[in-house]
mmCIF file of C-alpha atoms in Angstrom:
data_model
loop_
_atom_site.group_PDB
_atom_site.id
_atom_site.type_symbol
_atom_site.label_atom_id
_atom_site.label_comp_id
_atom_site.label_asym_id
_atom_site.label_seq_id
_atom_site.Cartn_x
_atom_site.Cartn_y
_atom_site.Cartn_z
ATOM 1 C CA MET A 1 -30.103 14.823 -0.126
ATOM 2 C CA ARG A 2 -28.385 11.606 0.992
ATOM 3 C CA LYS A 3 -25.117 12.070 2.903
ATOM 4 C CA ALA A 4 -22.293 9.690 3.713
ATOM 5 C CA LYS A 5 -22.147 8.076 7.152
ATOM 6 C CA LYS A 6 -18.708 7.983 8.770
ATOM 7 C CA LEU A 7 -17.530 7.097 12.272
ATOM 8 C CA LEU A 8 -15.713 10.338 13.083
ATOM 9 C CA ASN A 9 -15.351 12.753 15.974
ATOM 10 C CA HIS A 10 -15.383 16.340 14.716
ATOM 11 C CA PRO A 11 -15.026 16.737 10.921
ATOM 12 C CA ALA A 12 -12.359 19.412 11.372
ATOM 13 C CA ASP A 13 -10.165 16.938 13.278
ATOM 14 C CA VAL A 14 -10.168 14.116 10.720
ATOM 15 C CA CYS A 15 -6.799 14.798 9.076
ATOM 16 C CA GLN A 16 -4.833 15.220 12.301
ATOM 17 C CA GLN A 17 -6.545 12.385 14.164
ATOM 18 C CA GLN A 18 -6.005 9.873 11.366
ATOM 19 C CA LEU A 19 -2.326 10.930 11.234
ATOM 20 C CA ASP A 20 -2.066 10.512 15.020
ATOM 21 C CA GLY A 21 -3.525 7.022 14.636
ATOM 22 C CA LEU A 22 -0.952 6.140 11.984
ATOM 23 C CA ILE A 23 1.905 7.345 14.190
ATOM 24 C CA ALA A 24 0.594 5.246 17.078
ATOM 25 C CA ALA A 25 0.298 2.161 14.862
ATOM 26 C CA CYS A 26 3.923 2.483 13.730
ATOM 27 C CA HIS A 27 5.259 2.057 17.291
ATOM 28 C CA GLY A 28 8.004 4.672 17.094
ATOM 29 C CA ASN A 29 9.149 4.079 13.509
ATOM 30 C CA ILE A 30 7.782 7.467 12.427
ATOM 31 C CA GLN A 31 7.378 10.708 14.338
ATOM 32 C CA PRO A 32 5.347 13.896 13.868
ATOM 33 C CA VAL A 33 6.746 17.234 12.741
ATOM 34 C CA THR A 34 5.811 19.928 15.241
ATOM 35 C CA GLY A 35 3.338 22.495 13.973
ATOM 36 C CA VAL A 36 2.456 20.872 10.646
ATOM 37 C CA SER A 37 0.603 17.821 9.368
ATOM 38 C CA ALA A 38 3.626 15.690 8.505
ATOM 39 C CA VAL A 39 5.667 12.687 9.602
ATOM 40 C CA VAL A 40 9.310 11.671 9.223
ATOM 41 C CA ARG A 41 11.240 8.479 9.788
ATOM 42 C CA SER A 42 12.600 8.125 13.298
ATOM 43 C CA ASP A 43 15.770 6.514 11.938
ATOM 44 C CA LEU A 44 16.566 9.129 9.286
ATOM 45 C CA PRO A 45 19.977 8.412 7.715
ATOM 46 C CA ASP A 46 22.295 11.430 7.457
ATOM 47 C CA ALA A 47 24.232 10.451 4.362
ATOM 48 C CA GLN A 48 21.589 9.833 1.716
ATOM 49 C CA VAL A 49 19.151 11.728 -0.455
ATOM 50 C CA LEU A 50 15.981 12.710 1.420
ATOM 51 C CA ILE A 51 12.799 11.384 -0.245
ATOM 52 C CA VAL A 52 9.807 13.615 0.549
ATOM 53 C CA THR A 53 6.296 12.894 -0.672
ATOM 54 C CA GLY A 54 2.913 14.408 0.022
ATOM 55 C CA GLY A 55 -0.443 15.658 -1.143
ATOM 56 C CA GLY A 56 -3.983 15.950 0.098
ATOM 57 C CA SER A 57 -5.349 13.714 2.822
ATOM 58 C CA GLY A 58 -8.201 11.377 1.943
ATOM 59 C CA HIS A 59 -6.121 8.809 0.028
ATOM 60 C CA GLU A 60 -4.874 6.812 3.002
ATOM 61 C CA PRO A 61 -2.526 5.017 3.320
ATOM 62 C CA MET A 62 -1.066 7.366 0.693
ATOM 63 C CA PHE A 63 1.077 9.363 1.542
ATOM 64 C CA ALA A 64 2.233 9.012 5.139
ATOM 65 C CA GLY A 65 1.740 5.244 5.090
ATOM 66 C CA TYR A 66 4.771 4.948 2.808
ATOM 67 C CA VAL A 67 7.244 6.606 5.165
ATOM 68 C CA GLY A 68 9.814 4.040 6.183
ATOM 69 C CA ASP A 69 13.078 2.337 5.318
ATOM 70 C CA GLY A 70 13.453 1.862 1.560
ATOM 71 C CA LEU A 71 10.524 4.172 0.701
ATOM 72 C CA ALA A 72 9.830 7.809 1.629
ATOM 73 C CA ASP A 73 11.687 9.547 4.446
ATOM 74 C CA ALA A 74 8.946 12.100 5.093
ATOM 75 C CA ALA A 75 5.399 12.916 4.032
ATOM 76 C CA VAL A 76 3.506 16.201 4.224
ATOM 77 C CA GLN A 77 -0.286 16.100 4.093
ATOM 78 C CA GLY A 78 -2.847 18.790 3.355
ATOM 79 C CA GLU A 79 -6.515 18.827 4.216
ATOM 80 C CA ILE A 80 -8.847 16.392 2.427
ATOM 81 C CA PHE A 81 -8.048 16.500 -1.321
ATOM 82 C CA THR A 82 -6.001 19.703 -0.782
ATOM 83 C CA SER A 83 -2.273 20.226 -1.357
ATOM 84 C CA PRO A 84 -0.049 20.919 1.671
ATOM 85 C CA PRO A 85 1.169 24.544 1.797
ATOM 86 C CA PRO A 86 4.800 25.440 0.946
ATOM 87 C CA ASP A 87 5.646 26.433 4.526
ATOM 88 C CA ALA A 88 4.604 22.988 5.799
ATOM 89 C CA ILE A 89 6.800 21.348 3.160
ATOM 90 C CA MET A 90 9.738 23.592 4.128
ATOM 91 C CA THR A 91 9.257 22.898 7.837
ATOM 92 C CA THR A 92 9.266 19.156 7.193
ATOM 93 C CA VAL A 93 12.423 19.245 5.078
ATOM 94 C CA LYS A 94 14.293 21.317 7.671
ATOM 95 C CA HIS A 95 13.139 18.990 10.453
ATOM 96 C CA ALA A 96 14.597 16.071 8.500
ATOM 97 C CA ARG A 97 17.924 17.861 7.904
ATOM 98 C CA PRO A 98 18.730 16.732 4.336
ATOM 99 C CA GLY A 99 22.333 15.690 3.848
ATOM 100 C CA LYS A 100 22.593 14.967 0.112
ATOM 101 C CA GLY A 101 19.656 16.977 -1.208
ATOM 102 C CA VAL A 102 15.913 16.455 -1.461
ATOM 103 C CA LEU A 103 13.803 14.561 -3.987
ATOM 104 C CA PHE A 104 10.121 15.524 -4.002
ATOM 105 C CA ILE A 105 7.654 12.926 -5.335
ATOM 106 C CA TYR A 106 3.998 13.877 -5.729
ATOM 107 C CA GLY A 107 1.021 13.559 -8.041
ATOM 108 C CA ASN A 108 0.638 15.811 -11.063
ATOM 109 C CA TYR A 109 -2.022 18.199 -9.754
ATOM 110 C CA ALA A 110 -2.044 21.993 -10.018
ATOM 111 C CA GLY A 111 -1.945 22.669 -6.272
ATOM 112 C CA ASP A 112 0.812 20.151 -5.587
ATOM 113 C CA ASN A 113 2.832 21.351 -8.576
ATOM 114 C CA MET A 114 2.673 24.953 -7.366
ATOM 115 C CA ASN A 115 3.299 24.383 -3.657
ATOM 116 C CA PHE A 116 6.133 21.865 -4.004
ATOM 117 C CA ALA A 117 7.756 24.089 -6.669
ATOM 118 C CA ILE A 118 7.647 27.075 -4.303
ATOM 119 C CA ALA A 119 9.212 24.955 -1.556
ATOM 120 C CA ALA A 120 11.926 23.788 -3.977
ATOM 121 C CA GLU A 121 12.751 27.376 -4.916
ATOM 122 C CA LEU A 122 13.018 28.391 -1.267
ATOM 123 C CA LEU A 123 15.298 25.441 -0.559
ATOM 124 C CA GLU A 124 17.574 26.375 -3.452
ATOM 125 C CA GLU A 125 17.841 29.906 -2.023
ATOM 126 C CA GLU A 126 19.105 28.348 1.204
ATOM 127 C CA GLY A 127 21.630 26.211 -0.642
ATOM 128 C CA ILE A 128 19.717 22.920 -0.389
ATOM 129 C CA ALA A 129 19.631 21.068 -3.719
ATOM 130 C CA SER A 130 16.294 19.568 -4.751
ATOM 131 C CA ARG A 131 14.690 17.743 -7.653
ATOM 132 C CA SER A 132 11.064 16.778 -8.302
ATOM 133 C CA VAL A 133 9.135 13.941 -9.937
ATOM 134 C CA ARG A 134 5.511 14.652 -10.821
ATOM 135 C CA VAL A 135 3.831 11.273 -11.138
ATOM 136 C CA ASN A 136 1.397 11.093 -14.084
ATOM 137 C CA ASP A 137 0.377 7.458 -14.511
ATOM 138 C CA ASP A 138 -3.395 7.886 -15.113
ATOM 139 C CA ILE A 139 -3.877 7.078 -18.809
ATOM 140 C CA ALA A 140 -7.554 8.098 -18.778
ATOM 141 C CA SER A 141 -6.845 11.710 -17.821
ATOM 142 C CA ALA A 142 -5.137 12.779 -21.078
ATOM 143 C CA PRO A 143 -4.119 11.165 -24.398
ATOM 144 C CA ALA A 144 -0.668 9.734 -25.016
ATOM 145 C CA ASP A 145 0.540 12.864 -26.829
ATOM 146 C CA ARG A 146 -0.241 14.927 -23.705
ATOM 147 C CA GLN A 147 1.291 12.727 -21.039
ATOM 148 C CA GLN A 148 2.532 15.807 -19.186
ATOM 149 C CA ASP A 149 -1.120 16.610 -18.411
ATOM 150 C CA ARG A 150 -1.981 13.241 -16.899
ATOM 151 C CA ARG A 151 -2.890 12.859 -13.231
ATOM 152 C CA GLY A 152 -0.938 10.869 -10.682
ATOM 153 C CA VAL A 153 -2.744 8.023 -8.945
ATOM 154 C CA ALA A 154 -1.535 4.717 -7.466
ATOM 155 C CA GLY A 155 1.661 4.822 -9.545
ATOM 156 C CA ASP A 156 3.086 7.103 -6.856
ATOM 157 C CA MET A 157 3.972 4.071 -4.758
ATOM 158 C CA MET A 158 6.035 2.488 -7.559
ATOM 159 C CA VAL A 159 8.026 5.696 -7.947
ATOM 160 C CA LEU A 160 8.520 5.895 -4.176
ATOM 161 C CA LYS A 161 9.705 2.268 -4.103
ATOM 162 C CA ILE A 162 12.375 2.853 -6.739
ATOM 163 C CA ALA A 163 13.487 6.209 -5.310
ATOM 164 C CA GLY A 164 13.679 4.834 -1.783
ATOM 165 C CA ALA A 165 15.752 1.834 -2.871
ATOM 166 C CA ALA A 166 18.099 4.041 -4.900
ATOM 167 C CA ALA A 167 18.577 6.488 -2.024
ATOM 168 C CA ARG A 168 19.221 3.571 0.326
ATOM 169 C CA GLN A 169 22.185 2.627 -1.874
ATOM 170 C CA GLY A 170 23.744 6.033 -1.211
ATOM 171 C CA LEU A 171 23.394 7.299 -4.783
ATOM 172 C CA GLN A 172 23.678 11.007 -5.551
ATOM 173 C CA LEU A 173 20.615 13.220 -6.008
ATOM 174 C CA ASP A 174 20.744 13.364 -9.807
ATOM 175 C CA GLU A 175 20.943 9.569 -10.079
ATOM 176 C CA VAL A 176 18.132 8.980 -7.582
ATOM 177 C CA TRP A 177 16.033 11.489 -9.532
ATOM 178 C CA ARG A 178 16.862 9.777 -12.845
ATOM 179 C CA LEU A 179 15.775 6.371 -11.557
ATOM 180 C CA ALA A 180 12.609 7.753 -9.942
ATOM 181 C CA ASP A 181 11.694 9.520 -13.169
ATOM 182 C CA LYS A 182 12.342 6.309 -15.079
ATOM 183 C CA ALA A 183 9.900 4.561 -12.732
ATOM 184 C CA ARG A 184 7.364 7.301 -13.471
ATOM 185 C CA GLN A 185 7.737 6.684 -17.197
ATOM 186 C CA HIS A 186 7.243 2.935 -16.684
ATOM 187 C CA SER A 187 3.990 3.273 -14.662
ATOM 188 C CA ARG A 188 0.477 3.252 -16.151
ATOM 189 C CA SER A 189 -2.871 3.156 -14.321
ATOM 190 C CA ILE A 190 -6.587 3.313 -15.004
ATOM 191 C CA GLY A 191 -9.520 3.156 -12.605
ATOM 192 C CA VAL A 192 -13.236 2.480 -12.537
ATOM 193 C CA ALA A 193 -15.825 3.698 -10.011
ATOM 194 C CA LEU A 194 -19.196 2.235 -9.090
ATOM 195 C CA SER A 195 -20.062 4.888 -6.509
ATOM 196 C CA PRO A 196 -18.724 8.300 -5.453
ATOM 197 C CA CYS A 197 -16.518 9.484 -2.618
ATOM 198 C CA SER A 198 -17.552 12.070 -0.046
ATOM 199 C CA LEU A 199 -15.961 14.881 1.922
ATOM 200 C CA PRO A 200 -15.768 14.228 5.700
ATOM 201 C CA GLN A 201 -16.279 17.931 6.427
ATOM 202 C CA THR A 202 -19.759 17.938 4.874
ATOM 203 C CA GLY A 203 -20.700 14.319 4.245
ATOM 204 C CA GLU A 204 -21.625 15.363 0.708
ATOM 205 C CA PHE A 205 -20.757 13.130 -2.248
ATOM 206 C CA THR A 206 -18.494 14.634 -4.904
ATOM 207 C CA PHE A 207 -20.544 13.264 -7.824
ATOM 208 C CA THR A 208 -23.494 10.978 -8.519
ATOM 209 C CA LEU A 209 -23.785 7.667 -10.339
ATOM 210 C CA ALA A 210 -26.935 5.729 -11.084
ATOM 211 C CA ASP A 211 -27.249 2.362 -9.335
ATOM 212 C CA ASP A 212 -26.846 0.516 -12.655
ATOM 213 C CA GLU A 213 -23.877 2.568 -13.944
ATOM 214 C CA PHE A 214 -20.108 2.710 -13.571
ATOM 215 C CA GLU A 215 -17.637 5.371 -14.665
ATOM 216 C CA LEU A 216 -14.461 4.419 -16.511
ATOM 217 C CA GLY A 217 -11.295 6.434 -15.952
ATOM 218 C CA ILE A 218 -12.460 8.158 -12.776
ATOM 219 C CA GLY A 219 -9.953 10.325 -10.887
ATOM 220 C CA VAL A 220 -9.105 9.780 -7.231
ATOM 221 C CA HIS A 221 -10.809 13.057 -6.279
ATOM 222 C CA GLY A 222 -13.875 12.255 -8.337
ATOM 223 C CA GLU A 223 -12.608 13.922 -11.516
ATOM 224 C CA PRO A 224 -14.660 12.885 -14.564
ATOM 225 C CA GLY A 225 -13.591 9.764 -16.419
ATOM 226 C CA VAL A 226 -13.816 8.972 -20.104
ATOM 227 C CA ARG A 227 -17.389 7.642 -20.047
ATOM 228 C CA ARG A 228 -20.307 6.331 -18.028
ATOM 229 C CA GLN A 229 -22.193 3.217 -19.016
ATOM 230 C CA LYS A 230 -24.445 0.447 -17.774
ATOM 231 C CA MET A 231 -22.896 -2.288 -15.642
ATOM 232 C CA ILE A 232 -21.183 -5.168 -17.481
ATOM 233 C CA PRO A 233 -19.550 -8.430 -16.308
ATOM 234 C CA ALA A 234 -16.204 -8.044 -14.525
ATOM 235 C CA ASP A 235 -14.250 -10.009 -17.129
ATOM 236 C CA GLN A 236 -15.480 -7.732 -19.909
ATOM 237 C CA LEU A 237 -14.462 -4.623 -17.990
ATOM 238 C CA VAL A 238 -11.060 -5.983 -16.960
ATOM 239 C CA SER A 239 -10.363 -6.994 -20.556
ATOM 240 C CA GLU A 240 -10.882 -3.391 -21.643
ATOM 241 C CA LEU A 241 -8.669 -2.044 -18.868
ATOM 242 C CA VAL A 242 -5.870 -4.470 -19.730
ATOM 243 C CA GLU A 243 -6.122 -3.666 -23.430
ATOM 244 C CA SER A 244 -5.870 0.064 -22.690
ATOM 245 C CA LEU A 245 -2.865 -0.315 -20.383
ATOM 246 C CA CYS A 246 -0.995 -2.618 -22.766
ATOM 247 C CA ALA A 247 -1.640 -0.363 -25.752
ATOM 248 C CA ASP A 248 -0.601 2.819 -23.962
ATOM 249 C CA GLN A 249 2.725 1.323 -22.903
ATOM 250 C CA ALA A 250 3.214 -0.801 -26.026
ATOM 251 C CA LEU A 251 3.639 -3.932 -23.914
ATOM 252 C CA ALA A 252 4.594 -7.001 -25.927
ATOM 253 C CA ALA A 253 5.434 -10.675 -25.520
ATOM 254 C CA GLY A 254 8.478 -11.090 -23.292
ATOM 255 C CA ASP A 255 7.854 -7.949 -21.246
ATOM 256 C CA GLU A 256 7.675 -8.166 -17.456
ATOM 257 C CA ILE A 257 5.545 -6.061 -15.120
ATOM 258 C CA CYS A 258 4.440 -5.655 -11.546
ATOM 259 C CA LEU A 259 0.667 -5.607 -11.158
ATOM 260 C CA LEU A 260 -1.136 -3.436 -8.622
ATOM 261 C CA ILE A 261 -4.879 -3.908 -8.084
ATOM 262 C CA ASN A 262 -5.788 -0.979 -5.880
ATOM 263 C CA ASN A 263 -9.008 -0.720 -3.892
ATOM 264 C CA LEU A 264 -10.362 2.828 -4.252
ATOM 265 C CA GLY A 265 -12.065 2.486 -0.890
ATOM 266 C CA ALA A 266 -15.161 0.298 -0.825
ATOM 267 C CA ALA A 267 -14.426 -2.549 -3.236
ATOM 268 C CA THR A 268 -14.591 -6.031 -1.733
ATOM 269 C CA PHE A 269 -11.698 -8.468 -1.845
ATOM 270 C CA SER A 270 -13.938 -10.713 -3.942
ATOM 271 C CA GLU A 271 -14.036 -8.057 -6.660
ATOM 272 C CA LEU A 272 -10.285 -7.445 -6.453
ATOM 273 C CA LEU A 273 -9.439 -11.144 -6.676
ATOM 274 C CA ILE A 274 -11.820 -11.683 -9.594
ATOM 275 C CA ALA A 275 -9.995 -8.864 -11.371
ATOM 276 C CA SER A 276 -6.647 -10.485 -10.514
ATOM 277 C CA ARG A 277 -7.794 -13.778 -12.014
ATOM 278 C CA LYS A 278 -8.674 -12.150 -15.336
ATOM 279 C CA VAL A 279 -5.586 -9.922 -15.556
ATOM 280 C CA HIS A 280 -3.325 -12.940 -15.031
ATOM 281 C CA GLN A 281 -5.200 -14.895 -17.713
ATOM 282 C CA LEU A 282 -5.018 -12.070 -20.248
ATOM 283 C CA LEU A 283 -1.346 -11.289 -19.716
ATOM 284 C CA ALA A 284 -0.438 -14.983 -19.899
ATOM 285 C CA GLN A 285 -2.138 -15.082 -23.310
ATOM 286 C CA ARG A 286 0.067 -12.162 -24.353
ATOM 287 C CA ALA A 287 3.215 -13.851 -22.937
ATOM 288 C CA ILE A 288 3.721 -10.925 -20.564
ATOM 289 C CA THR A 289 5.194 -12.013 -17.213
ATOM 290 C CA ILE A 290 3.843 -10.724 -13.904
ATOM 291 C CA HIS A 291 6.779 -10.491 -11.510
ATOM 292 C CA ASP A 292 4.743 -9.424 -8.478
ATOM 293 C CA THR A 293 1.068 -8.836 -7.677
ATOM 294 C CA LEU A 294 -0.141 -6.368 -5.048
ATOM 295 C CA ILE A 295 -3.827 -6.401 -4.089
ATOM 296 C CA GLY A 296 -5.368 -4.099 -1.506
ATOM 297 C CA SER A 297 -5.962 -0.508 -0.429
ATOM 298 C CA TYR A 298 -2.891 1.490 -1.438
ATOM 299 C CA CYS A 299 -4.271 4.792 -2.777
ATOM 300 C CA THR A 300 -7.898 5.287 -1.826
ATOM 301 C CA SER A 301 -10.564 7.919 -2.353
ATOM 302 C CA GLN A 302 -12.529 7.781 0.874
ATOM 303 C CA GLU A 303 -15.426 5.313 0.359
ATOM 304 C CA MET A 304 -15.439 5.313 -3.445
ATOM 305 C CA SER A 305 -16.393 1.854 -4.687
ATOM 306 C CA GLY A 306 -14.205 0.508 -7.461
ATOM 307 C CA TYR A 307 -10.575 -0.148 -8.198
ATOM 308 C CA SER A 308 -7.639 0.831 -10.341
ATOM 309 C CA LEU A 309 -5.101 -1.298 -12.184
ATOM 310 C CA THR A 310 -1.447 -0.270 -12.389
ATOM 311 C CA PHE A 311 1.125 -1.884 -14.677
ATOM 312 C CA PHE A 312 4.734 -1.136 -13.730
ATOM 313 C CA ARG A 313 7.010 -2.255 -16.568
ATOM 314 C CA LEU A 314 10.320 -3.671 -15.384
ATOM 315 C CA ASP A 315 13.789 -3.841 -16.802
ATOM 316 C CA LYS A 316 16.819 -5.371 -15.079
ATOM 317 C CA GLN A 317 17.665 -2.171 -13.207
ATOM 318 C CA LEU A 318 14.144 -1.388 -12.037
ATOM 319 C CA LYS A 319 13.526 -5.013 -11.065
ATOM 320 C CA ALA A 320 16.535 -5.054 -8.737
ATOM 321 C CA LEU A 321 15.393 -1.835 -7.053
ATOM 322 C CA TYR A 322 11.798 -3.041 -6.796
ATOM 323 C CA ASP A 323 12.960 -6.254 -5.102
ATOM 324 C CA ALA A 324 15.018 -4.360 -2.511
ATOM 325 C CA PRO A 325 13.594 -4.525 1.019
ATOM 326 C CA CYS A 326 11.328 -1.839 2.430
ATOM 327 C CA HIS A 327 9.344 -1.391 5.616
ATOM 328 C CA SER A 328 6.488 1.012 6.225
ATOM 329 C CA PHE A 329 2.936 0.881 7.553
ATOM 330 C CA ALA A 330 1.452 0.258 4.089
ATOM 331 C CA TRP A 331 4.156 -1.743 2.300
ATOM 332 C CA ARG A 332 6.651 -4.253 3.630
ATOM 333 C CA LYS A 333 9.080 -6.299 1.573
ATOM 334 C CA PRO A 334 11.484 -8.517 3.538
#
């Protein structure tokens, strides 16, 4: 059986060593939390809501790559594709010393839902107020009438951007939560895979795809999509993705969005830019304005080949928060 080739040291050390490399690359802007796989801002403000994100490793630069001014204040990471345990979340929050409460932001997955909820309950018992936003932007993972069951994918970063900007303004916990949840409701994503991802511990691929096939609606852990089919031209595929995203969010002429074209791991920039070209053409035909375009690796799935599109629908309030400055390893807005 064919296995993935990766330039690693020992497979058991992947999660910690990649986190150590991130900390080194940030030149003192983030610091580790002793005893757990987590990082916090070095310049943590005392008088604002603490934004904590996290989830399984394997999606780099998500989650720790978004720790910085105007984004997350801390990130807790589990093993590859595995939720961080409640005690690690608690340790990270206490290390950060929340002043005005804690807002947890994470993807809508069973393990994350359970472990962050346990941590929230323990915090409440200690008198620390907390709220949670479970990001569920993946439109392929459940129909519109079951949005609560949808997975979180690259839309996490839009929610983090809005929450971080709101917290930076000194708003109270309930208002930061309200704005972050509004960002969640305004985010929609869908992805396509041409090849699978693999687990560093074993080198084994999580699923198989024929050389002449792609899978529409794939999850970032290799969860099944809505269908597999023979390869088609990029413009034809992008047209379907755009149609699905517009329909799910009822986008219409005069609306304004931010566009994220996210490399799932092994897509080339040529493929991403060809997708950008077609999305811009299609939305111009619909008289939908693109306020900002992000293209690159923001929420990956190891070496999975393919990409996801995210539409983040703006209003005046969300636009102002989106345009606020931020600075982290993975996202910088001056």
